[in-house]
Amino acid sequence: MEESEKQRDSNSSFGHISHLALDIGGTLIKLVYFSRKDDSRFLDDNQEEVSCDSSSNNLILSGRLHFVKFETCKISQCLEFLSSKHLHHTGVWHNEVPASGKNIVKATGGGAFKFADLFKDKLDIVFDKVDEMECLVSGANFLLKTVHPEAYTYMDGQKEYVQIDHNDLYPYLLVNIGSGVSMIKVDGENLYERVSGTSIGGGTFLGLGKLLTKCKSFDELLKLSHQGNHRAIDMLVGDIFGGLDYSKIGLASTAIASSFGKVVSENKELDDYKPEDVSRSLLRMISNNIGQISYLNALRFGLKRIFFGGFFIRGHTYTMDTISVAVQFWSKGDAKALFLRHEGFLGAIGALTKYKSDGLYNLTVPQVVDGFINSSLEEEEDPVSDTIECSMQLRPQ
Amino acid sequence: MEESEKQRDSNSSFGHISHLALDIGGTLIKLVYFSRKDDSRFLDDNQEEVSCDSSSNNLILSGRLHFVKFETCKISQCLEFLSSKHLHHTGVWHNEVPASGKNIVKATGGGAFKFADLFKDKLDIVFDKVDEMECLVSGANFLLKTVHPEAYTYMDGQKEYVQIDHNDLYPYLLVNIGSGVSMIKVDGENLYERVSGTSIGGGTFLGLGKLLTKCKSFDELLKLSHQGNHRAIDMLVGDIFGGLDYSKIGLASTAIASSFGKVVSENKELDDYKPEDVSRSLLRMISNNIGQISYLNALRFGLKRIFFGGFFIRGHTYTMDTISVAVQFWSKGDAKALFLRHEGFLGAIGALTKYKSDGLYNLTVPQVVDGFINSSLEEEEDPVSDTIECSMQLRPQ
């Protein structure tokens, strides 16, 4: 014990932080890490902060999980953040002592491969790569079982938290909307299959949005869409039928017949359209398409519940409403869209749970968590999206 | 007979044309009409051109079916064409005499409702409206059973005509890609159901394409896409994984992870991108999406064959290739994409076949038809896409 205490002291400025996990996607880097309750002191004798489960000899740490994000194209900001918080020294810790190597960190997403050398060179961090789909599933399962409330429905302006029965969670469809979209059938804790996906995702929204409007960021584009009217851009059934419904096949006159179809017959330039209308139309096109393909895959495997995650959603009401309506419309009310409060961090949390083999025995969230997390990526914002109280049970190695 | 002969003479400049049918969509107007073999003479005694089936007393006319298209936003061109060809006098003809009213014309598509008054006012044409889905199905069934060769596969630059066994045609999925997309499960001659669709169709390609490039027309945008490289715009799996495949889930490094996703992280304006790359990426995004949703619907109903129609395709090799690859990829080779030579005219031909109740007993195409039809909509082009030899059997009313 003497050795570990010495180590602790020498690391006093960062010894309170541990278990860093990264999910490096095509557009965003998501981090999750744990901090002990007290930032400056190490209180072995304080039952609330560090305790020992005498029956199992496991160490229990109370603290918080931190959720942080950066744009992948601004990876240097991420490196600086890690460096300033001394997070690059905080891979796996057992009993406050670095285990297999102080700089081995769980990482997932394509960037765990692409940027492995960069993290090694700049921060001396070695990635222990974990499969992306595995992390998404583990992250979703963890959130659904541990954080309350985590899942909710959103329709017609109404958010409703959903109580998840742990014995009746599987099977479900997990749809992760990042730059692209992955659809995973989840049958159990570690039983899953990526059954589909689409390239029309968050990257399409921002990529096309940047080209079509003056917006530079996802948040700006989303904000813009609030004030927009998609009917100025989309060809509706009523536009084709002269204001009538196509009643024989149940298409209302307000249904979109062709996204961006109104532009075809108008003799206008891009500048003649309001960017807010363009943004709204784009968001609707993409959300609706994801909702439809998700439903078709849920139907294929008889799944009634579809959980949507990924940073595309960002608690944005119009996005969720469109996805919910799409799922309801195509399933005739048979399937349900559910959303996750920590939607953007499924992969990173999943990677964090993979420290299990390194002594992380259990993670629990003791308190009811409320409010939406900060999903914004505005320059001036803190990169920390959220923190939640958490208790970590560590098994001596 | 004397009366009808007089009528014939007085109509000599246009008496050879009959059975006009229109399909007025959101973007295009499609016409089909019949002309007797000889333009200037009426040869009762020429067995090849007009004959009488003595057993049934049906009149058999030899001639050609004409396929013509206009942009819906240039509807005046269509009105002028009809007027100049005296087609507005050529609704239903029985034994060369106008039947229930010389100006009653079969029409389908939303524009049959929207523009009914315009056609009545300008040309004294009264639309006999026929349901759009019914017409698409009738048109596809007619082409598949009557015109040879009509259906073909297209993959890796190889076009292969497919022999259709009339006794093994049903069930199939018909995907009509117009401004929007309709997906219809066809179980028999008049047995069908619209099971799905998507608003991301031809109107989206041209609408977004017009906003993103200087192109004014569909053909221009398509031509541009020939020279494009979508990899300059799309985020590939390899872009995220640093050039590696995501081998665990079978995604090649060249697979598109996010359509338009590369734009997100680049500090560029619209003008910095080549319009040909943008066009190619757009075409690929839309074709791939339609292929995927089509397959998911085919799977849902156990349909192995998917016929793609509608003016979006236009015999364009890259479009067909992408759709074929999407269907093959998602179905793991289980389902097949087939294309139709008269792809854009399903609705109009279907409407034409609806003259059955007005005495049109049978339509046959005696000869093997070859070559692609002209699907271009360039200003300078003849609006007539194609003509094919045809024989019409009329039942005396």
CSV table of C-alpha atoms in Angstrom, one decimal, chain B:
chain,number,residue,atom,x,y,z
B,1,MET,CA,-70.5,3.4,-93.3
B,2,GLU,CA,-71.1,6.5,-95.4
B,3,GLU,CA,-71.3,8.8,-92.4
B,4,SER,CA,-68.1,7.5,-91.0
B,5,GLU,CA,-66.3,7.8,-94.3
B,6,LYS,CA,-67.4,11.5,-94.5
B,7,GLN,CA,-66.1,12.0,-91.0
B,8,ARG,CA,-62.8,10.4,-92.0
B,9,ASP,CA,-62.4,12.8,-94.9
B,10,SER,CA,-63.2,15.9,-93.0
B,11,ASN,CA,-60.7,14.8,-90.5
B,12,SER,CA,-58.1,13.8,-93.1
B,13,SER,CA,-55.2,15.7,-91.6
B,14,PHE,CA,-55.5,14.0,-88.2
B,15,GLY,CA,-57.9,11.1,-88.7
B,16,HIS,CA,-55.0,8.7,-88.5
B,17,ILE,CA,-54.3,9.5,-84.9
B,18,SER,CA,-56.3,8.1,-82.0
B,19,HIS,CA,-56.3,6.8,-78.4
B,20,LEU,CA,-54.4,9.6,-76.7
B,21,ALA,CA,-53.6,9.0,-73.1
B,22,LEU,CA,-51.8,11.3,-70.7
B,23,ASP,CA,-49.9,10.9,-67.4
B,24,ILE,CA,-49.3,14.3,-65.8
B,25,GLY,CA,-46.9,14.0,-63.0
B,26,GLY,CA,-45.3,16.6,-60.7
B,27,THR,CA,-42.3,17.2,-63.1
B,28,LEU,CA,-43.2,15.6,-66.4
B,29,ILE,CA,-46.2,15.1,-68.7
B,30,LYS,CA,-46.1,11.8,-70.6
B,31,LEU,CA,-48.3,11.2,-73.6
B,32,VAL,CA,-49.0,8.0,-75.6
B,33,TYR,CA,-51.1,7.9,-78.7
B,34,PHE,CA,-51.7,5.6,-81.6
B,35,SER,CA,-51.3,6.4,-85.3
B,36,ARG,CA,-52.3,4.3,-88.2
B,37,LYS,CA,-49.5,3.0,-90.4
B,38,ASP,CA,-50.1,5.3,-93.3
B,39,ASP,CA,-50.2,9.0,-92.4
B,40,SER,CA,-52.1,10.3,-95.4
B,41,ARG,CA,-54.3,7.5,-96.7
B,42,PHE,CA,-56.9,5.3,-95.2
B,43,LEU,CA,-56.6,1.9,-96.8
B,44,ASP,CA,-59.5,-0.2,-95.8
B,45,ASP,CA,-58.5,-2.8,-98.3
B,46,ASN,CA,-54.9,-3.1,-97.1
B,47,GLN,CA,-54.8,-6.1,-94.8
B,48,GLU,CA,-51.6,-4.8,-93.2
B,49,GLU,CA,-53.1,-1.6,-92.1
B,50,VAL,CA,-56.7,-2.1,-91.4
B,51,SER,CA,-58.2,-5.6,-91.3
B,52,CYS,CA,-61.3,-7.2,-89.9
B,53,ASP,CA,-61.2,-10.3,-87.8
B,54,SER,CA,-64.3,-11.9,-89.4
B,55,SER,CA,-64.7,-14.4,-86.5
B,56,SER,CA,-65.2,-11.7,-84.0
B,57,ASN,CA,-66.1,-8.8,-86.2
B,58,ASN,CA,-63.3,-6.8,-84.5
B,59,LEU,CA,-61.5,-4.2,-86.5
B,60,ILE,CA,-57.7,-4.5,-86.5
B,61,LEU,CA,-55.6,-1.4,-87.1
B,62,SER,CA,-51.9,-1.5,-87.7
B,63,GLY,CA,-49.8,1.4,-86.8
B,64,ARG,CA,-47.5,2.8,-84.2
B,65,LEU,CA,-47.6,3.9,-80.6
B,66,HIS,CA,-46.0,7.2,-80.0
B,67,PHE,CA,-44.3,8.2,-76.7
B,68,VAL,CA,-44.0,11.9,-76.0
B,69,LYS,CA,-42.9,13.9,-73.0
B,70,PHE,CA,-43.0,17.5,-71.7
B,71,GLU,CA,-42.0,19.2,-68.6
B,72,THR,CA,-45.0,19.9,-66.4
B,73,CYS,CA,-43.8,23.5,-65.8
B,74,LYS,CA,-43.9,24.0,-69.6
B,75,ILE,CA,-47.4,22.7,-70.0
B,76,SER,CA,-48.1,25.2,-72.7
B,77,GLN,CA,-45.6,23.3,-75.0
B,78,CYS,CA,-47.8,20.2,-74.4
B,79,LEU,CA,-50.9,22.1,-75.2
B,80,GLU,CA,-49.4,23.4,-78.4
B,81,PHE,CA,-48.2,20.0,-79.4
B,82,LEU,CA,-51.6,18.5,-78.9
B,83,SER,CA,-53.2,21.3,-80.8
B,84,SER,CA,-50.7,21.2,-83.7
B,85,LYS,CA,-51.1,17.4,-84.1
B,86,HIS,CA,-54.9,17.8,-83.7
B,87,LEU,CA,-54.5,15.3,-80.9
B,88,HIS,CA,-57.1,17.1,-78.9
B,89,HIS,CA,-59.7,15.7,-81.3
B,90,THR,CA,-58.5,12.2,-80.8
B,91,GLY,CA,-59.8,10.7,-77.6
B,92,VAL,CA,-61.6,7.5,-78.2
B,93,TRP,CA,-62.3,6.2,-81.7
B,94,HIS,CA,-64.4,3.3,-82.7
B,95,ASN,CA,-64.4,2.2,-86.3
B,96,GLU,CA,-62.8,5.6,-87.0
B,97,VAL,CA,-65.7,7.4,-85.4
B,98,PRO,CA,-65.4,9.3,-82.2
B,99,ALA,CA,-67.4,7.5,-79.6
B,100,SER,CA,-68.8,8.9,-76.4
B,101,GLY,CA,-67.6,12.4,-77.2
B,102,LYS,CA,-64.7,13.3,-79.3
B,103,ASN,CA,-62.7,15.0,-76.6
B,104,ILE,CA,-62.8,12.6,-73.8
B,105,VAL,CA,-59.3,11.5,-73.1
B,106,LYS,CA,-57.9,9.1,-70.5
B,107,ALA,CA,-55.6,10.8,-68.1
B,108,THR,CA,-53.7,9.9,-64.9
B,109,GLY,CA,-51.2,11.4,-62.4
B,110,GLY,CA,-51.9,14.2,-60.0
B,111,GLY,CA,-52.0,16.7,-63.0
B,112,ALA,CA,-55.1,15.0,-64.3
B,113,PHE,CA,-56.8,16.7,-61.4
B,114,LYS,CA,-54.8,19.8,-61.2
B,115,PHE,CA,-54.9,20.7,-64.9
B,116,ALA,CA,-58.3,19.3,-65.8
B,117,ASP,CA,-59.8,22.8,-66.2
B,118,LEU,CA,-56.9,24.0,-68.3
B,119,PHE,CA,-57.2,21.2,-70.8
B,120,LYS,CA,-61.0,21.8,-70.9
B,121,ASP,CA,-60.6,25.5,-71.5
B,122,LYS,CA,-57.7,25.5,-74.0
B,123,LEU,CA,-58.4,22.3,-76.0
B,124,ASP,CA,-61.9,21.3,-75.0
B,125,ILE,CA,-60.5,18.0,-73.8
B,126,VAL,CA,-62.4,16.4,-70.9
B,127,PHE,CA,-60.2,14.1,-68.8
B,128,ASP,CA,-61.5,10.6,-67.9
B,129,LYS,CA,-59.4,10.3,-64.8
B,130,VAL,CA,-57.8,6.9,-64.1
B,131,ASP,CA,-56.1,6.0,-60.8
B,132,GLU,CA,-52.3,6.5,-61.0
B,133,MET,CA,-51.3,3.2,-59.3
B,134,GLU,CA,-53.7,1.3,-61.4
B,135,CYS,CA,-52.2,2.8,-64.6
B,136,LEU,CA,-48.6,2.1,-63.5
B,137,VAL,CA,-49.5,-1.5,-62.9
B,138,SER,CA,-51.4,-1.9,-66.1
B,139,GLY,CA,-48.7,-0.2,-68.0
B,140,ALA,CA,-46.0,-2.4,-66.5
B,141,ASN,CA,-48.0,-5.5,-67.1
B,142,PHE,CA,-48.8,-4.5,-70.7
B,143,LEU,CA,-45.1,-3.8,-71.5
B,144,LEU,CA,-43.9,-7.0,-69.8
B,145,LYS,CA,-46.4,-9.2,-71.6
B,146,THR,CA,-46.5,-7.5,-75.0
B,147,VAL,CA,-43.3,-5.7,-75.9
B,148,HIS,CA,-40.3,-7.9,-76.4
B,149,PRO,CA,-37.7,-7.2,-75.3
B,150,GLU,CA,-38.8,-4.8,-72.5
B,151,ALA,CA,-37.1,-5.9,-69.3
B,152,TYR,CA,-33.4,-6.1,-68.7
B,153,THR,CA,-30.8,-6.3,-66.0
B,154,TYR,CA,-27.8,-3.9,-65.8
B,155,MET,CA,-24.7,-4.6,-63.8
B,156,ASP,CA,-21.0,-3.9,-64.3
B,157,GLY,CA,-21.6,-2.3,-67.7
B,158,GLN,CA,-23.5,-5.3,-68.9
B,159,LYS,CA,-27.1,-5.0,-70.2
B,160,GLU,CA,-28.9,-8.3,-70.4
B,161,TYR,CA,-32.5,-8.6,-71.8
B,162,VAL,CA,-34.7,-10.9,-69.7
B,163,GLN,CA,-37.3,-13.2,-71.2
B,164,ILE,CA,-40.4,-12.9,-69.2
B,165,ASP,CA,-42.5,-16.0,-68.7
B,166,HIS,CA,-46.1,-14.7,-68.7
B,167,ASN,CA,-47.1,-17.6,-66.4
B,168,ASP,CA,-44.4,-16.7,-63.9
B,169,LEU,CA,-44.6,-12.9,-63.8
B,170,TYR,CA,-46.4,-12.4,-60.5
B,171,PRO,CA,-45.7,-11.4,-57.8
B,172,TYR,CA,-43.2,-8.6,-58.3
B,173,LEU,CA,-42.4,-5.3,-56.9
B,174,LEU,CA,-42.9,-2.3,-59.2
B,175,VAL,CA,-40.9,0.8,-58.2
B,176,ASN,CA,-41.8,3.9,-60.1
B,177,ILE,CA,-39.3,6.7,-59.7
B,178,GLY,CA,-40.8,9.9,-60.8
B,179,SER,CA,-40.5,13.2,-58.8
B,180,GLY,CA,-41.2,10.9,-55.8
B,181,VAL,CA,-41.1,7.1,-55.6
B,182,SER,CA,-44.0,4.7,-55.4
B,183,MET,CA,-43.5,1.0,-54.5
B,184,ILE,CA,-46.3,-1.3,-55.6
B,185,LYS,CA,-46.6,-5.0,-54.9
B,186,VAL,CA,-48.2,-6.5,-58.0
B,187,ASP,CA,-49.9,-9.9,-57.6
B,188,GLY,CA,-51.9,-10.1,-60.8
B,189,GLU,CA,-53.3,-8.2,-63.8
B,190,ASN,CA,-55.4,-6.0,-61.6
B,191,LEU,CA,-54.2,-7.1,-58.2
B,192,TYR,CA,-51.9,-4.7,-56.6
B,193,GLU,CA,-51.1,-2.6,-53.5
B,194,ARG,CA,-49.0,0.4,-53.0
B,195,VAL,CA,-46.9,-0.8,-50.1
B,196,SER,CA,-44.3,2.0,-49.7
B,197,GLY,CA,-42.5,4.9,-51.3
B,198,THR,CA,-40.0,7.6,-50.6
B,199,SER,CA,-39.9,11.3,-51.2
B,200,ILE,CA,-36.3,11.1,-52.2
B,201,GLY,CA,-36.7,10.6,-55.9
B,202,GLY,CA,-36.1,12.3,-59.3
B,203,GLY,CA,-37.4,15.6,-58.0
B,204,THR,CA,-34.8,15.5,-55.2
B,205,PHE,CA,-32.0,14.8,-57.7
B,206,LEU,CA,-33.0,17.7,-59.9
B,207,GLY,CA,-34.1,20.0,-57.1
B,208,LEU,CA,-31.0,19.6,-55.1
B,209,GLY,CA,-28.9,19.5,-58.3
B,210,LYS,CA,-30.2,22.8,-59.5
B,211,LEU,CA,-29.4,24.4,-56.2
B,212,LEU,CA,-25.9,22.9,-56.0
B,213,THR,CA,-24.8,23.3,-59.6
B,214,LYS,CA,-25.5,25.6,-62.5
B,215,CYS,CA,-27.5,22.9,-64.2
B,216,LYS,CA,-30.9,23.8,-65.4
B,217,SER,CA,-32.1,20.4,-66.6
B,218,PHE,CA,-32.2,16.8,-65.5
B,219,ASP,CA,-30.2,15.7,-68.6
B,220,GLU,CA,-27.5,18.4,-68.1
B,221,LEU,CA,-27.1,17.2,-64.5
B,222,LEU,CA,-26.9,13.6,-65.5
B,223,LYS,CA,-24.4,14.3,-68.2
B,224,LEU,CA,-22.3,16.2,-65.7
B,225,SER,CA,-22.4,13.3,-63.3
B,226,HIS,CA,-20.6,11.1,-65.9
B,227,GLN,CA,-17.4,12.9,-65.3
B,228,GLY,CA,-17.7,13.2,-61.6
B,229,ASN,CA,-16.0,11.4,-58.7
B,230,HIS,CA,-18.2,11.0,-55.6
B,231,ARG,CA,-15.2,10.3,-53.4
B,232,ALA,CA,-14.4,14.0,-53.4
B,233,ILE,CA,-17.8,14.6,-51.6
B,234,ASP,CA,-18.7,11.5,-49.7
B,235,MET,CA,-17.1,10.3,-46.5
B,236,LEU,CA,-16.0,6.7,-47.2
B,237,VAL,CA,-15.4,4.0,-44.6
B,238,GLY,CA,-11.7,4.3,-45.4
B,239,ASP,CA,-11.8,8.0,-44.6
B,240,ILE,CA,-12.9,7.2,-41.0
B,241,PHE,CA,-10.8,4.1,-40.6
B,242,GLY,CA,-7.6,5.6,-42.1
B,243,GLY,CA,-7.9,3.6,-45.3
B,244,LEU,CA,-8.8,0.4,-43.6
B,245,ASP,CA,-12.0,-1.7,-44.2
B,246,TYR,CA,-14.3,-2.1,-41.3
B,247,SER,CA,-13.9,-5.8,-41.9
B,248,LYS,CA,-15.8,-7.1,-38.8
B,249,ILE,CA,-19.1,-6.0,-40.4
B,250,GLY,CA,-18.1,-6.4,-44.0
B,251,LEU,CA,-17.8,-2.7,-45.0
B,252,ALA,CA,-15.2,-2.1,-47.6
B,253,SER,CA,-13.0,1.0,-47.2
B,254,THR,CA,-14.6,2.3,-50.4
B,255,ALA,CA,-18.2,2.0,-49.1
B,256,ILE,CA,-19.9,5.3,-48.5
B,257,ALA,CA,-20.2,5.9,-44.7
B,258,SER,CA,-21.8,9.3,-45.1
B,259,SER,CA,-23.1,10.9,-48.3
B,260,PHE,CA,-21.8,14.4,-48.5
B,261,GLY,CA,-19.9,13.7,-45.3
B,262,LYS,CA,-16.5,14.8,-46.6
B,263,VAL,CA,-17.8,18.4,-46.9
B,264,VAL,CA,-18.3,18.6,-43.1
B,265,SER,CA,-14.7,18.8,-42.2
B,266,GLU,CA,-13.4,20.7,-45.1
B,267,ASN,CA,-13.2,24.4,-45.0
B,268,LYS,CA,-14.6,25.0,-48.5
B,269,GLU,CA,-17.4,26.8,-50.2
B,270,LEU,CA,-19.8,25.4,-52.7
B,271,ASP,CA,-17.8,26.9,-55.5
B,272,ASP,CA,-14.7,25.0,-54.4
B,273,TYR,CA,-16.3,21.7,-55.3
B,274,LYS,CA,-16.6,20.4,-58.8
B,275,PRO,CA,-20.2,20.4,-59.9
B,276,GLU,CA,-19.6,17.0,-61.6
B,277,ASP,CA,-18.5,15.5,-58.3
B,278,VAL,CA,-21.6,17.0,-56.5
B,279,SER,CA,-23.9,15.6,-59.2
B,280,ARG,CA,-22.3,12.2,-59.0
B,281,SER,CA,-22.6,12.0,-55.3
B,282,LEU,CA,-26.2,13.1,-55.4
B,283,LEU,CA,-27.1,10.6,-58.0
B,284,ARG,CA,-25.4,7.9,-56.0
B,285,MET,CA,-27.0,8.9,-52.8
B,286,ILE,CA,-30.5,8.8,-54.3
B,287,SER,CA,-30.1,5.7,-56.4
B,288,ASN,CA,-28.6,3.8,-53.5
B,289,ASN,CA,-31.4,4.8,-51.2
B,290,ILE,CA,-34.1,3.8,-53.6
B,291,GLY,CA,-32.4,0.5,-54.2
B,292,GLN,CA,-32.2,-0.2,-50.4
B,293,ILE,CA,-35.8,0.8,-49.6
B,294,SER,CA,-37.0,-1.2,-52.6
B,295,TYR,CA,-35.1,-4.3,-51.4
B,296,LEU,CA,-36.4,-4.0,-47.9
B,297,ASN,CA,-40.0,-3.9,-49.3
B,298,ALA,CA,-39.3,-6.8,-51.6
B,299,LEU,CA,-38.0,-8.8,-48.7
B,300,ARG,CA,-41.0,-8.0,-46.6
B,301,PHE,CA,-43.3,-9.6,-49.1
B,302,GLY,CA,-40.9,-12.3,-50.4
B,303,LEU,CA,-40.6,-10.8,-53.9
B,304,LYS,CA,-37.5,-11.8,-55.8
B,305,ARG,CA,-37.9,-9.4,-58.8
B,306,ILE,CA,-38.0,-5.7,-58.6
B,307,PHE,CA,-38.9,-3.8,-61.8
B,308,PHE,CA,-37.8,-0.2,-61.8
B,309,GLY,CA,-39.7,2.4,-63.9
B,310,GLY,CA,-40.2,6.1,-64.0
B,311,PHE,CA,-38.3,8.9,-65.8
B,312,PHE,CA,-35.5,9.1,-63.2
B,313,ILE,CA,-33.6,6.2,-64.7
B,314,ARG,CA,-33.6,7.2,-68.4
B,315,GLY,CA,-31.4,4.3,-69.3
B,316,HIS,CA,-28.6,6.0,-67.4
B,317,THR,CA,-26.0,3.3,-66.8
B,318,TYR,CA,-24.6,4.7,-63.6
B,319,THR,CA,-28.0,5.0,-62.0
B,320,MET,CA,-29.0,1.5,-63.0
B,321,ASP,CA,-25.6,0.1,-61.8
B,322,THR,CA,-26.0,1.8,-58.4
B,323,ILE,CA,-29.6,0.5,-58.0
B,324,SER,CA,-28.5,-3.0,-59.1
B,325,VAL,CA,-25.6,-3.0,-56.7
B,326,ALA,CA,-27.7,-1.7,-53.8
B,327,VAL,CA,-30.3,-4.5,-54.4
B,328,GLN,CA,-27.6,-7.1,-54.7
B,329,PHE,CA,-25.7,-5.8,-51.7
B,330,TRP,CA,-28.6,-5.6,-49.3
B,331,SER,CA,-30.2,-8.8,-50.5
B,332,LYS,CA,-26.9,-10.7,-50.6
B,333,GLY,CA,-27.7,-11.6,-54.2
B,334,ASP,CA,-31.2,-12.9,-53.4
B,335,ALA,CA,-33.2,-10.2,-55.2
B,336,LYS,CA,-32.7,-8.8,-58.6
B,337,ALA,CA,-33.2,-5.3,-60.1
B,338,LEU,CA,-34.8,-5.2,-63.5
B,339,PHE,CA,-35.3,-2.2,-65.7
B,340,LEU,CA,-37.9,-1.4,-68.4
B,341,ARG,CA,-37.2,0.1,-71.8
B,342,HIS,CA,-40.3,2.3,-71.7
B,343,GLU,CA,-39.7,3.1,-68.0
B,344,GLY,CA,-41.0,6.6,-68.1
B,345,PHE,CA,-44.3,5.7,-69.8
B,346,LEU,CA,-45.9,3.1,-67.5
B,347,GLY,CA,-48.6,5.4,-66.3
B,348,ALA,CA,-49.5,6.8,-69.8
B,349,ILE,CA,-49.5,3.3,-71.4
B,350,GLY,CA,-51.6,2.1,-68.5
B,351,ALA,CA,-54.1,4.9,-69.1
B,352,LEU,CA,-54.2,3.9,-72.8
B,353,THR,CA,-55.1,0.3,-72.0
B,354,LYS,CA,-58.1,1.7,-70.0
B,355,TYR,CA,-59.8,2.4,-73.4
B,356,LYS,CA,-60.7,-1.2,-73.2
B,357,SER,CA,-64.1,-0.3,-71.8
B,358,ASP,CA,-64.5,2.0,-74.8
B,359,GLY,CA,-63.9,-0.7,-77.4
B,360,LEU,CA,-60.1,-1.2,-77.4
B,361,TYR,CA,-60.1,-5.0,-77.3
B,362,ASN,CA,-56.4,-5.7,-77.6
B,363,LEU,CA,-53.1,-4.1,-78.2
B,364,THR,CA,-50.3,-6.2,-79.6
B,365,VAL,CA,-46.7,-5.4,-80.6
B,366,PRO,CA,-45.9,-7.7,-83.5
B,367,GLN,CA,-42.2,-7.1,-83.9
B,368,VAL,CA,-39.1,-7.3,-81.7
B,369,VAL,CA,-38.3,-3.8,-80.6
B,370,ASP,CA,-34.7,-2.8,-80.1
B,371,GLY,CA,-32.6,0.1,-79.0
B,372,PHE,CA,-33.0,2.5,-76.2
B,373,ILE,CA,-35.7,5.1,-76.4
B,374,ASN,CA,-34.8,8.8,-76.3
B,375,SER,CA,-35.3,9.9,-72.7
B,376,SER,CA,-33.7,13.3,-73.1
B,377,LEU,CA,-35.5,16.4,-72.4
B,378,GLU,CA,-33.1,18.9,-74.0
B,379,GLU,CA,-34.8,21.9,-75.5
B,380,GLU,CA,-33.7,21.2,-79.0
B,381,GLU,CA,-34.8,17.6,-78.9
B,382,ASP,CA,-38.0,16.2,-80.4
B,383,PRO,CA,-40.5,15.6,-77.6
B,384,VAL,CA,-41.2,12.3,-79.2
B,385,SER,CA,-39.2,9.7,-77.2
B,386,ASP,CA,-40.0,6.6,-79.3
B,387,THR,CA,-42.5,5.0,-81.5
B,388,ILE,CA,-43.1,1.3,-81.7
B,389,GLU,CA,-45.1,-0.8,-84.2
B,390,CYS,CA,-48.4,-1.8,-82.8
B,391,SER,CA,-51.6,-3.5,-83.7
B,392,MET,CA,-54.9,-2.5,-82.3
B,393,GLN,CA,-57.9,-4.7,-82.1
B,394,LEU,CA,-61.2,-2.7,-81.8
B,395,ARG,CA,-64.5,-4.1,-80.9
B,396,PRO,CA,-67.5,-2.5,-82.5
B,397,GLN,CA,-69.6,-0.7,-79.9
